[in-house]
Coordinates of C-alpha atoms in Angstrom, one line a residue:
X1 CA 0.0 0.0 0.0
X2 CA 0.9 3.5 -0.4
X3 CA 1.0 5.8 2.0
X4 CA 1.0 9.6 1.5
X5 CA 2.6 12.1 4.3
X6 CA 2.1 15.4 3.4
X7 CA 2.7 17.3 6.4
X8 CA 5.9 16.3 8.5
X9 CA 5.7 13.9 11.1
X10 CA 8.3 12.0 13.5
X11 CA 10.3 9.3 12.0
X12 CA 9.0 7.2 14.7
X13 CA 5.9 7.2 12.5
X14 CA 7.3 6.6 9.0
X15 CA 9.2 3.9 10.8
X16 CA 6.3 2.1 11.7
X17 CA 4.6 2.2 8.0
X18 CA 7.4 1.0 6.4
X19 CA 8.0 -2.1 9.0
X20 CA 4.8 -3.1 8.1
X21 CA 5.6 -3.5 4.5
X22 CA 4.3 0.2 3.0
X23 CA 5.7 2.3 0.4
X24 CA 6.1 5.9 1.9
X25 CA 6.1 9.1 -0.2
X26 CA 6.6 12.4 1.6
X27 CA 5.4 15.6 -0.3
X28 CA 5.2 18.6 2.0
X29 CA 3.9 21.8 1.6
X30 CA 2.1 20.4 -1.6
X31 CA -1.5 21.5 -2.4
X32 CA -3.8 22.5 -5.7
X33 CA -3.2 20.3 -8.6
X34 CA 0.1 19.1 -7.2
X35 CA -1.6 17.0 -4.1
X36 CA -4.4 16.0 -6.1
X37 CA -1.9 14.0 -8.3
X38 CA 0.1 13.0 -5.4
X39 CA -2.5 11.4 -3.8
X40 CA -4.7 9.9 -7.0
X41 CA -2.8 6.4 -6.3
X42 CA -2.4 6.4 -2.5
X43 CA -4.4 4.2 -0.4
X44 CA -3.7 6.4 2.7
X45 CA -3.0 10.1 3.7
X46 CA -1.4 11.3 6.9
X47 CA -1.6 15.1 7.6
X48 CA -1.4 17.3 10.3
X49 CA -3.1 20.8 10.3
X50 CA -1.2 22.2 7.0
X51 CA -3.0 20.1 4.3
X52 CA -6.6 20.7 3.5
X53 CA -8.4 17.4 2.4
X54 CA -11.3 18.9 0.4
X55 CA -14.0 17.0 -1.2
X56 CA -12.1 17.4 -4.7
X57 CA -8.8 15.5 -2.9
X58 CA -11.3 12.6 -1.8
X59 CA -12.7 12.4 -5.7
X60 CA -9.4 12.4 -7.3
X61 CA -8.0 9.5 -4.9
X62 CA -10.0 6.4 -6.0
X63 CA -7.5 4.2 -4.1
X64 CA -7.8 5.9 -0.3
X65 CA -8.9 4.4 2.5
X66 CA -7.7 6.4 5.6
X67 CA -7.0 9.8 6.3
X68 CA -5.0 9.7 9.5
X69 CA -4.4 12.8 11.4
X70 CA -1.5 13.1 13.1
X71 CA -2.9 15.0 16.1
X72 CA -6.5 16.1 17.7
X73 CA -8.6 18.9 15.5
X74 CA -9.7 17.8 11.6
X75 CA -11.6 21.3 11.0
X76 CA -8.9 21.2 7.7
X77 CA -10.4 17.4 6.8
X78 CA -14.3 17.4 5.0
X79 CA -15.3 14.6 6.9
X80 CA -18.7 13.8 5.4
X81 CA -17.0 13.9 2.1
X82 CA -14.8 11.4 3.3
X83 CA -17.7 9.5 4.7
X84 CA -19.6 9.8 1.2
X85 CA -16.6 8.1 -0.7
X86 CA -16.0 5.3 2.2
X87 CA -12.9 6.9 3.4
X88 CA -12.0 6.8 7.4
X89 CA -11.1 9.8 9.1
X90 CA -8.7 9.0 12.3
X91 CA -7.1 11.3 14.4
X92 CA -4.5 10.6 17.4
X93 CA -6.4 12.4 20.0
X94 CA -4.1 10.7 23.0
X95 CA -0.9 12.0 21.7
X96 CA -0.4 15.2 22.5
X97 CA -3.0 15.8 24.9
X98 CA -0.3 16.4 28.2
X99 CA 1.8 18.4 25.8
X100 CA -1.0 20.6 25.2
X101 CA -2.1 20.8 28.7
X102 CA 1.2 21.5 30.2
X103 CA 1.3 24.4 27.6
X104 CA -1.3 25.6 28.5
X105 CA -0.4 26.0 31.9
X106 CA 2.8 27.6 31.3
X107 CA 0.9 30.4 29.0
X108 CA -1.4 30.6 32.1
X109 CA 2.0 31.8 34.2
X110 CA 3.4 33.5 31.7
X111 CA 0.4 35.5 31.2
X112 CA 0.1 36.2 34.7
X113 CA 3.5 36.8 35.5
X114 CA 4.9 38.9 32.7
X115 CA 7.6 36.1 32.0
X116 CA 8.3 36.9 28.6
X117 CA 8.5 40.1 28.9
X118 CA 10.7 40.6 31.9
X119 CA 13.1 38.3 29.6
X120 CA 13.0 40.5 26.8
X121 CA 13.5 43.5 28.7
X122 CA 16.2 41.6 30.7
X123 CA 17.9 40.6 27.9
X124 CA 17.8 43.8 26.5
X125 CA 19.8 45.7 28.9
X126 CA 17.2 46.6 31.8
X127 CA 16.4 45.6 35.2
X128 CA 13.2 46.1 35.1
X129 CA 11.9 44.7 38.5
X130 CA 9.3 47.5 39.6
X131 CA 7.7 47.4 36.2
X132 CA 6.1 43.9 36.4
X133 CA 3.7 43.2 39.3
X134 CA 2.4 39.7 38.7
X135 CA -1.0 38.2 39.5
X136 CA -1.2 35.0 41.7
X137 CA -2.9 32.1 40.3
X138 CA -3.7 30.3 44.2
X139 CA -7.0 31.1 45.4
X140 CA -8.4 32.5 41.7
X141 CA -11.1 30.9 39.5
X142 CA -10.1 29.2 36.3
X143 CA -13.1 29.0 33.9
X144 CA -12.2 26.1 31.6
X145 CA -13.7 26.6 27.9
X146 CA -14.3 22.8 26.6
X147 CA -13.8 19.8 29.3
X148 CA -12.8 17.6 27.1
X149 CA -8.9 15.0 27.2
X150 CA -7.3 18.2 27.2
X151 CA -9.3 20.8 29.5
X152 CA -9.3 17.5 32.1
X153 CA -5.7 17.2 32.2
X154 CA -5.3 21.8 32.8
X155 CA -8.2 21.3 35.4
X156 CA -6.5 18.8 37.3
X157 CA -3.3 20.8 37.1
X158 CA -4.1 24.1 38.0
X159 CA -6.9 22.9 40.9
X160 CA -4.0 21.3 42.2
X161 CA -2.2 24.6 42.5
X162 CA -4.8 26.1 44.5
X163 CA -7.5 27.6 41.6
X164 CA -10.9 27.3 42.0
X165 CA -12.7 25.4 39.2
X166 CA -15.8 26.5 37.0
X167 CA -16.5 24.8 33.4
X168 CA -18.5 24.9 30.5
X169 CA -18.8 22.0 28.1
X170 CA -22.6 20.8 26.8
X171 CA -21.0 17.3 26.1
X172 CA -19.9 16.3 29.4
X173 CA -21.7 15.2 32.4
X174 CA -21.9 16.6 36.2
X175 CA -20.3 13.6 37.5
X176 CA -17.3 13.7 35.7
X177 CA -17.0 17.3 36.0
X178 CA -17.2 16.5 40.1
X179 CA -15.1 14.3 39.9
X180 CA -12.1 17.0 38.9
X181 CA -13.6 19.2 41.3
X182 CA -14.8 21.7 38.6
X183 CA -18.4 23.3 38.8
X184 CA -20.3 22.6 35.4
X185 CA -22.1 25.6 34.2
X186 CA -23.7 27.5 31.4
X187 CA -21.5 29.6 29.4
X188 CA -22.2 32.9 30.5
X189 CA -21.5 31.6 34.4
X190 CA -18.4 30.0 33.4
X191 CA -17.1 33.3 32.1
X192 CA -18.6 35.7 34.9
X193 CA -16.8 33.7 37.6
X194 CA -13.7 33.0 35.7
X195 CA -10.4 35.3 36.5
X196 CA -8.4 32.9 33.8
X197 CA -10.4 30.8 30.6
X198 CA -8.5 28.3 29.1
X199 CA -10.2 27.2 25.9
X200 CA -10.6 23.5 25.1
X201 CA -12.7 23.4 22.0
X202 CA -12.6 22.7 18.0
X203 CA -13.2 25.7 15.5
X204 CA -16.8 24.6 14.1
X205 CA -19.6 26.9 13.2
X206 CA -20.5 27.1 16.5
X207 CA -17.4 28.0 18.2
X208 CA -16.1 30.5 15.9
X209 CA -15.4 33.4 17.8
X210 CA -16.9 32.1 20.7
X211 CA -14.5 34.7 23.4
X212 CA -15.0 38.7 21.7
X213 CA -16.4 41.6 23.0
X214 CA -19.2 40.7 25.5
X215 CA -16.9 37.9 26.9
X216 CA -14.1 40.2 27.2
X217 CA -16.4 42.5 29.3
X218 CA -17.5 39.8 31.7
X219 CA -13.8 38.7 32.3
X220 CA -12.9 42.2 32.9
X221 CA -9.7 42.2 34.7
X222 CA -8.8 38.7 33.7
X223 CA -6.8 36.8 31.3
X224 CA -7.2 34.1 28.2
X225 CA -5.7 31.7 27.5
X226 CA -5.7 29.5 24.2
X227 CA -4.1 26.7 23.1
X228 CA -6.5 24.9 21.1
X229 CA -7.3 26.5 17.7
X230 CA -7.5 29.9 15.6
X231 CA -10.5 31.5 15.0
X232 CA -12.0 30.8 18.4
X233 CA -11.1 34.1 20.1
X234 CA -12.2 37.0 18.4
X235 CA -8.3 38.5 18.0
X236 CA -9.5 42.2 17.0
X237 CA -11.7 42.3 19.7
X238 CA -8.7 40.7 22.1
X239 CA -6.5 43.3 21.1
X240 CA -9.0 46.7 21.9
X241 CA -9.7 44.1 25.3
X242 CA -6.1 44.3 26.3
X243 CA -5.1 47.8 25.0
X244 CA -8.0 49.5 26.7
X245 CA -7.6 47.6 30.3
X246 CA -10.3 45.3 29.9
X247 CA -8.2 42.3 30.3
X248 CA -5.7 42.3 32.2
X249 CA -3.8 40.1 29.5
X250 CA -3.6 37.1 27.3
X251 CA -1.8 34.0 25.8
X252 CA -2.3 32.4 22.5
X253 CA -0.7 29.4 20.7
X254 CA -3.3 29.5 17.6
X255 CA -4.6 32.0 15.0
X256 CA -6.7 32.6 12.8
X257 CA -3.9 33.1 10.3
X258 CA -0.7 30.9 10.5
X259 CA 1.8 31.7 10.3
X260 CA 0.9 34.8 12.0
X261 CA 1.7 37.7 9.4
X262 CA 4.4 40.3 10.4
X263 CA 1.6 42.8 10.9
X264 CA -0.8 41.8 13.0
X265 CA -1.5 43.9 15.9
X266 CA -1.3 40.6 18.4
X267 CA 2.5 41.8 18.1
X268 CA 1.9 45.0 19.4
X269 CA 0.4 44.3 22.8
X270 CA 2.9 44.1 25.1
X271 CA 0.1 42.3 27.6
X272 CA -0.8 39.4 25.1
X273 CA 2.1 36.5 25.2
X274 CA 1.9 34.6 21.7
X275 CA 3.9 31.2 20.6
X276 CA 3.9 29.9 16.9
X277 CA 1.5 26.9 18.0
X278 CA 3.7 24.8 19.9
X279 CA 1.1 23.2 21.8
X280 CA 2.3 19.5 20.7
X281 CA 6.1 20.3 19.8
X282 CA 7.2 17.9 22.7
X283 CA 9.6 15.1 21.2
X284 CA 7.3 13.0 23.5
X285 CA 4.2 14.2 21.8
X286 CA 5.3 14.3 18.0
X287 CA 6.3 10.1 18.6
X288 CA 3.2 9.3 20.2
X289 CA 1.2 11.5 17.9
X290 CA 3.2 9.8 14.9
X291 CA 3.0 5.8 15.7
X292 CA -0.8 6.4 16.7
X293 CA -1.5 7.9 13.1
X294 CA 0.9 5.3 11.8
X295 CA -0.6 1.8 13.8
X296 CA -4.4 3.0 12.4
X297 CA -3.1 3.8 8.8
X298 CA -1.8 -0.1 9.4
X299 CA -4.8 -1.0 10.7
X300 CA -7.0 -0.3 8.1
X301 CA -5.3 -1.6 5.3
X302 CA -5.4 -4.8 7.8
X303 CA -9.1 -4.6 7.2
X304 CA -9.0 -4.2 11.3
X305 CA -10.7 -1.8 13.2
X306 CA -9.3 1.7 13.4
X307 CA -9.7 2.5 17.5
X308 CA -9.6 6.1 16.8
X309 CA -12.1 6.6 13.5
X310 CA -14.2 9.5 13.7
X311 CA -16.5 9.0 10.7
X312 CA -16.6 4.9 11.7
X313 CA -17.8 3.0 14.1
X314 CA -15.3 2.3 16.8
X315 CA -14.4 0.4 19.5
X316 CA -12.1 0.5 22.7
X317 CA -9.4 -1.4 22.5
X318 CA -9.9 -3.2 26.1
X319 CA -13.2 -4.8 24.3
X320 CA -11.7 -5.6 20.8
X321 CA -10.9 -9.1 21.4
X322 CA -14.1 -9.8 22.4
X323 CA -16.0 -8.5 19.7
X324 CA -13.4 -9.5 16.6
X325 CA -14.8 -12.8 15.9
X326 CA -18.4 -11.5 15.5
X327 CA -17.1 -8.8 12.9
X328 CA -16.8 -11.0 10.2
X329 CA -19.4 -13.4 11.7
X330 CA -21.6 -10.8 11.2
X331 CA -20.7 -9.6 7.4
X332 CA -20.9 -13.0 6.4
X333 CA -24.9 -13.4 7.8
X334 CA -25.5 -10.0 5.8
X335 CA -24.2 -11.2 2.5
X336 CA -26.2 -14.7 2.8
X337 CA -29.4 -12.7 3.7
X338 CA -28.7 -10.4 0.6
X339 CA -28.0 -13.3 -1.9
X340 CA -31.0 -15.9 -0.2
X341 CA -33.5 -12.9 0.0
X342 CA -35.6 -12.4 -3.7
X343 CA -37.4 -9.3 -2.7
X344 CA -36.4 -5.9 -2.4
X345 CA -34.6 -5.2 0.9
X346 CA -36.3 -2.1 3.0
X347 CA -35.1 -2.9 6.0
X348 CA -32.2 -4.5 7.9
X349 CA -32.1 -6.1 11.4
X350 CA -29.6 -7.2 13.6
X351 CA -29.8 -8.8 16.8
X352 CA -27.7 -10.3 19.3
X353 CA -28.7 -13.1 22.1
X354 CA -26.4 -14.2 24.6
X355 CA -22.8 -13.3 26.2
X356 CA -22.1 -10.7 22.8
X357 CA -25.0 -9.0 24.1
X358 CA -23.3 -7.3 26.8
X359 CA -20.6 -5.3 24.4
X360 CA -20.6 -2.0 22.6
X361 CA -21.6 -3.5 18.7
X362 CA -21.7 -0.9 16.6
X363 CA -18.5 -1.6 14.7
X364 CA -20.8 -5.1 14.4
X365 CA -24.0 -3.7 13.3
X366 CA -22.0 -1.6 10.7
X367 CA -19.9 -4.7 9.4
X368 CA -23.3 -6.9 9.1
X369 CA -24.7 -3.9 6.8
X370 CA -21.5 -4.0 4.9
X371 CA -22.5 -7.7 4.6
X372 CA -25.7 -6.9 3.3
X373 CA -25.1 -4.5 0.7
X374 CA -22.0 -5.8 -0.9
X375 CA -23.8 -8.9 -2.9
X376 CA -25.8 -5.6 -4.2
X377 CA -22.7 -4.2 -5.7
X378 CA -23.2 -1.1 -3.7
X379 CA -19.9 0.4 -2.7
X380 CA -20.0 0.0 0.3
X381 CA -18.1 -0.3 3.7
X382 CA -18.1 -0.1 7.5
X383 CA -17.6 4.1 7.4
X384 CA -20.5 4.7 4.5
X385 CA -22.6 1.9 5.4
X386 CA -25.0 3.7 7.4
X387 CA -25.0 6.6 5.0
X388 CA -25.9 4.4 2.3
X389 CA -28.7 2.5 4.3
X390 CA -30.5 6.3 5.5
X391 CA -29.9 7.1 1.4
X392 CA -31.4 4.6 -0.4
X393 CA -34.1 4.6 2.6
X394 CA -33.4 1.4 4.1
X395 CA -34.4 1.1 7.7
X396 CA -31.5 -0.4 10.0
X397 CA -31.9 -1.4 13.5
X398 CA -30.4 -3.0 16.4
X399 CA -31.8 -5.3 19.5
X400 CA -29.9 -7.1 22.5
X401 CA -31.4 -9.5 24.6
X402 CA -28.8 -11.7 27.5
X403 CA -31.3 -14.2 26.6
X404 CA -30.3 -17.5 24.7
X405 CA -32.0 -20.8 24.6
X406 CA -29.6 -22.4 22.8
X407 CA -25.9 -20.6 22.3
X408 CA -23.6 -18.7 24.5
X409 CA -24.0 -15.9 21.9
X410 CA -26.0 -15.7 18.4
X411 CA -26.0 -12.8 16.2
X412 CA -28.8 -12.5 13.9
X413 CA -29.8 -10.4 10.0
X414 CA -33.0 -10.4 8.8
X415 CA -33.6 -8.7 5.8
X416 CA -37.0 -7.9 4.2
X417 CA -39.3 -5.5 3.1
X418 CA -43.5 -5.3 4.4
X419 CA -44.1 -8.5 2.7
X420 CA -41.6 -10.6 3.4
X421 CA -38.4 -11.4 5.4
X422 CA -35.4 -13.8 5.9
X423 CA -33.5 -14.1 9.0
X424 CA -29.4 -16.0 8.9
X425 CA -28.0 -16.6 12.2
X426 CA -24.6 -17.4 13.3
X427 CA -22.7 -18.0 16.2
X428 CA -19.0 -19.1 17.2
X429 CA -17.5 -22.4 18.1
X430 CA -14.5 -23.1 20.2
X431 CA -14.0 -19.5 20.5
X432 CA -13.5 -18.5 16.8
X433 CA -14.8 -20.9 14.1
X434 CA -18.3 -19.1 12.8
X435 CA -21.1 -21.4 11.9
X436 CA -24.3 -20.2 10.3
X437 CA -27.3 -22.2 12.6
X438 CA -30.5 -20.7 11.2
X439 CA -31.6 -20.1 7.6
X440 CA -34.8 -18.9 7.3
X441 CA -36.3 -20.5 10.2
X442 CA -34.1 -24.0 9.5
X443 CA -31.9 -25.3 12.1
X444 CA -28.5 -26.1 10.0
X445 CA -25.0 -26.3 11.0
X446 CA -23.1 -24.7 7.8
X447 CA -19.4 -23.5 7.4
X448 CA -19.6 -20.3 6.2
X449 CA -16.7 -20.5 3.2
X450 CA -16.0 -19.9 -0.3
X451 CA -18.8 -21.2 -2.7
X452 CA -21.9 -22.5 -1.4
X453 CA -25.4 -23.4 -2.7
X454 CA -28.5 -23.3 -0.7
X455 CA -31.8 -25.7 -2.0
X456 CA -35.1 -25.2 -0.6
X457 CA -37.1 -28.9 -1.6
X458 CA -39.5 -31.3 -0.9
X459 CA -38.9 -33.8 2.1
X460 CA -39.1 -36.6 -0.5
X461 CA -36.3 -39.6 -1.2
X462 CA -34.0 -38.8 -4.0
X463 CA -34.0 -35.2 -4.0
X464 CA -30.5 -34.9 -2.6
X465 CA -29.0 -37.5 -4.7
X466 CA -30.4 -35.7 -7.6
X467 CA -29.1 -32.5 -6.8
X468 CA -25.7 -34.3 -6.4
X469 CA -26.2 -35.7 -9.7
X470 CA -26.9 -32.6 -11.6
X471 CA -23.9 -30.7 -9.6
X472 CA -21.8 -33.8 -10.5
X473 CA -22.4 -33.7 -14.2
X474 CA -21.9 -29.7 -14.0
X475 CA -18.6 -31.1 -12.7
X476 CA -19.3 -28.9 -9.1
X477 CA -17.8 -30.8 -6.6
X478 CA -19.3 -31.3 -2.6
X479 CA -17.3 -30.3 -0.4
X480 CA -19.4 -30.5 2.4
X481 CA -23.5 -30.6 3.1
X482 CA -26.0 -29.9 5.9
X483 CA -29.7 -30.8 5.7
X484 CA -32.2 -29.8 7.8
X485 CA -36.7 -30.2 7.8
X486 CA -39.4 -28.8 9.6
X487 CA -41.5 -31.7 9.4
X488 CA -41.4 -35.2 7.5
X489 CA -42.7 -34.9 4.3
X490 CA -42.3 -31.6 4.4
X491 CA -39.9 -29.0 3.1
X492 CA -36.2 -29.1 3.9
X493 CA -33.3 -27.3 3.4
X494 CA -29.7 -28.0 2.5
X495 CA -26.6 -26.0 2.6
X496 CA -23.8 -27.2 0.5
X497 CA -19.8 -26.2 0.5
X498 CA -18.7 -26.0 -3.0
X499 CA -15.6 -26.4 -4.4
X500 CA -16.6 -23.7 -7.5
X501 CA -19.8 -21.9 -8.3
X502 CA -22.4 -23.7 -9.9
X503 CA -23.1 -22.6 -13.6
X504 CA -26.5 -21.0 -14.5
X505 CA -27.6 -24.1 -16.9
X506 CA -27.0 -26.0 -13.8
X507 CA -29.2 -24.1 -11.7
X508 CA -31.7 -24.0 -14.1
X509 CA -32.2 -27.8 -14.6
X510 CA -32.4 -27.8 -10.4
X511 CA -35.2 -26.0 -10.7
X512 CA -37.1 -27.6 -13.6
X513 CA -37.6 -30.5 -11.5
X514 CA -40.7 -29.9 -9.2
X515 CA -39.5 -31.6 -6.5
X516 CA -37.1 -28.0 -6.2
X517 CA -38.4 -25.3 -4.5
X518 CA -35.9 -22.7 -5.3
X519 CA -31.7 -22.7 -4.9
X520 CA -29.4 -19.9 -4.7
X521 CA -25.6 -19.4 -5.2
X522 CA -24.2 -17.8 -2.2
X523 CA -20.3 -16.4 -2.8
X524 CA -18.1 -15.5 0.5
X525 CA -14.7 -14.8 -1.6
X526 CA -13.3 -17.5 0.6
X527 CA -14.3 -15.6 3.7

């Protein structure tokens, strides 16, 4: 596979693709024309915040699979394009997160203590001691702007150095917030009791210039402090904030614009401490933030799941092990529901009985709809999947029940529309080996495998021996069989394992006999 880096990254990382067998190409600073060309044969792209991946980068890169991010925001990645052409979005949202926090901090004290410029001033020639009377951060209220990884790790930080705690964050709940020791408030609150924010949030729609005028007022006499991204403080309105004594002073890490031009007035407040986004640039950080990218990059092409996707279903790594065999257990009921079922599929069901009950399962869910569409030549994969289901109007839901009468776990896809349905269930034995153990309402016991072939008939003598016969002179060989009846006399059903797919003429003569209800091929690709 090829893999496409166009925004620097530790060796650490490009270690790690190339161990695994990948072809690395490095093109930085590239954009326009030139990156849609780089990347029209790569099956991956790693980027940090200098490349934008646009809809028109998806469309000209038939080949990709991920887009890893080496670090936390994607605001530069158009992540429902990637979702529309099947591509995962990943970012590394561990790997820098006590870099960033620890920056914070120290932007916190150097905003409060004038520590640049006493240097600078130092430095210079001047002894400046009576000009810089600092403010104490012990026994002041920190108003923390997004409690996410990173706001968690600053809050536990600066409470334990004696600040008060107040936060704002609409996605988080009151326990954890008590559980830092923070108060969690509205917005407004968060602001009016804060002497010191420290924002914590993406720039989205909703969070572009989220701190301007009227929070600058309600801070009066405090300070701001961002590390997170540009755009989320309102810089002209900073600036008049600072210049005219409403804050007391500032630190930012992020713009709007970077690199910050020459002539922005940022640089002409003495008050407002900036760094060239250095939030991550701990060797530490740029590893972690680098293998991370790298080990889901690997991971997908693996056809494993990638513990980090944003745009895919997910799944922490503790619980992986236990849901991996039902991943492909799962596909493989969807694709024999698609290719038994003869009527238009409206909706799509998947349940789990037993032990598997008890896990997260959307990765599963998603991988049985994969299942499902794929014999429909849809393309089609765990990210787009859902997409594709809510586009074409298909109606997808899940169930759990602990309840099993006869398997530790059974996961189950019916497919049908308001006339009819079919169900395929299948389970696990010793651990890993997947058996399908329900066909449409049939108890059978069939390997899931390659080429099979699936005959609904009467319960009559000979039927099976003449199937054999007609597969025989079509020079199909058995591999393996399973029948199974309701009732004697009835109908039945058998499951064979094929050694190739059984020609149309073939299947044709099956059914001219009326002893043949109906068949169906039913191709696995040897999964």
């Amino acid at each position: 596979m090829k893999v496409l880096v166009t925004d620097p990254i530790a060796d650490a990382g490009l270690d790690r693709l190339r161990e695994a067998g990948h072809d690395v190409e490095t093109a930085y600073d590239v954009e326009g024309d030139a990156l849609l060309d780089a990347v029209s044969d790569a099956h991956g792209l790693i980027v940090r915040s200098g490349t934008e991946v646009t809809e028109e980068v998806f469309e000209a890169a038939d080949d990709l699979l991920i887009v890893g991010r080496a670090g936390i925001g994607v605001d530069n990645i158009d992540i429902d394009a990637a979702t529309d052409h099947g591509v995962i979005v990943a970012n590394a949202p561990e790997g820098n997160v006590r870099a960033a926090a620890e920056h914070s901090v120290a932007m916190a004290f150097a905003a409060a203590r004038s520590i640049p410029q006493a240097h600078t001033r130092l430095k210079g020639g001047e002894w400046a001691k009576g000009e810089f009377l600092g403010t104490e951060l012990n026994g002041k209220t920190l108003g923390v702007v997004g409690l996410g990884r990173v706001g968690q790790e600053v809050a536990k930080r600066l409470g334990g150095l004696g600040m008060d705690l107040v936060a704002y964050d609409p996605y988080i709940g009151e326990d954890r917030a008590e559980q830092l020791g923070a108060d969690l408030v509205e917005f407004d609150e968060c602001i009016e009791r804060a002497d010191f924010v420290t924002v914590h949030v993406p720039l989205t729609d909703e969070t572009e210039g989220l701190l301007g005028e009227d929070e600058f007022a309600q801070l009066e006499d405090g300070y701001v402090v961002n590390v997170a991204r540009g755009g989320v403080v309102d810089e002209d309105a900073l600036v008049e904030a600072v210049e005219d004594g409403v804050l007391a002073g500032a630190a930012l890490d992020v713009f709007t614009e970077e690199p910050l031009p020459d002539d922005s007035p940022l640089l002409d407040v003495e008050d407002i401490v900036v760094t060239p986004h250095l939030g991550a640039s701990t060797q530490a950080a740029q590893e972690h933030v680098a293998t991370s990218t790298a080990d889901q990059v690997v991971a997908a092409f693996d056809d494993e799941p990638v513990l980090n996707a944003l745009n895919a279903p997910s799944v922490d790594e503790s619980s992986f092990g236990r849901i991996e065999p039902y991943i492909g257990l799962a596909e493989t009921a969807g694709k024999v529901a698609a290719q038994l079922f003869d009527g238009r599929i409206e909706r799509v069901e998947v349940s789990y009985e037993g032990d598997i009950a008890e896990e997260d399962l959307e990765l599963v869910t998603a991988s049985a709809q994969k299942g499902v569409f794929d014999p429909l030549e849809w393309q089609v994969n765990a990210v787009n999947a859902p997409r594709v289901a809510e586009e074409r109007g298909i109606d997808v839901t899940e169930s759990k029940t602990r309840q099993s009468e006869d398997f530790q776990s059974l996961v189950s896809v019916t497919v049908g529309n308001s006339d009819e349905e079919l169900t395929v269930s299948g389970t696990l034995f010793a651990g890993d080996d997947p058996r399908l153990v329900k066909i449409d309402g049939y108890r059978v016991d069939a390997v899931p495998h390659g080429h099979m072939l699936a005959a609904r008939n009467k319960d009559e003598p000979g039927v099976i021996g003449f199937i054999g016969t007609v597969l025989g002179d079509a020079d199909v060989n058995i591999a393996g069989m399973f029948n199974a009846r309701e009732t004697i006399g009835g109908e039945a059903l058998t499951v064979y394992n094929l050694d190739s797919t059984v020609p149309e003429e073939a299947l044709e003569e099956l059914l001219a006999d009326d002893r043949i209800i109906d068949v169906h091929n039913i191709e696995l690709n040897g999964e």
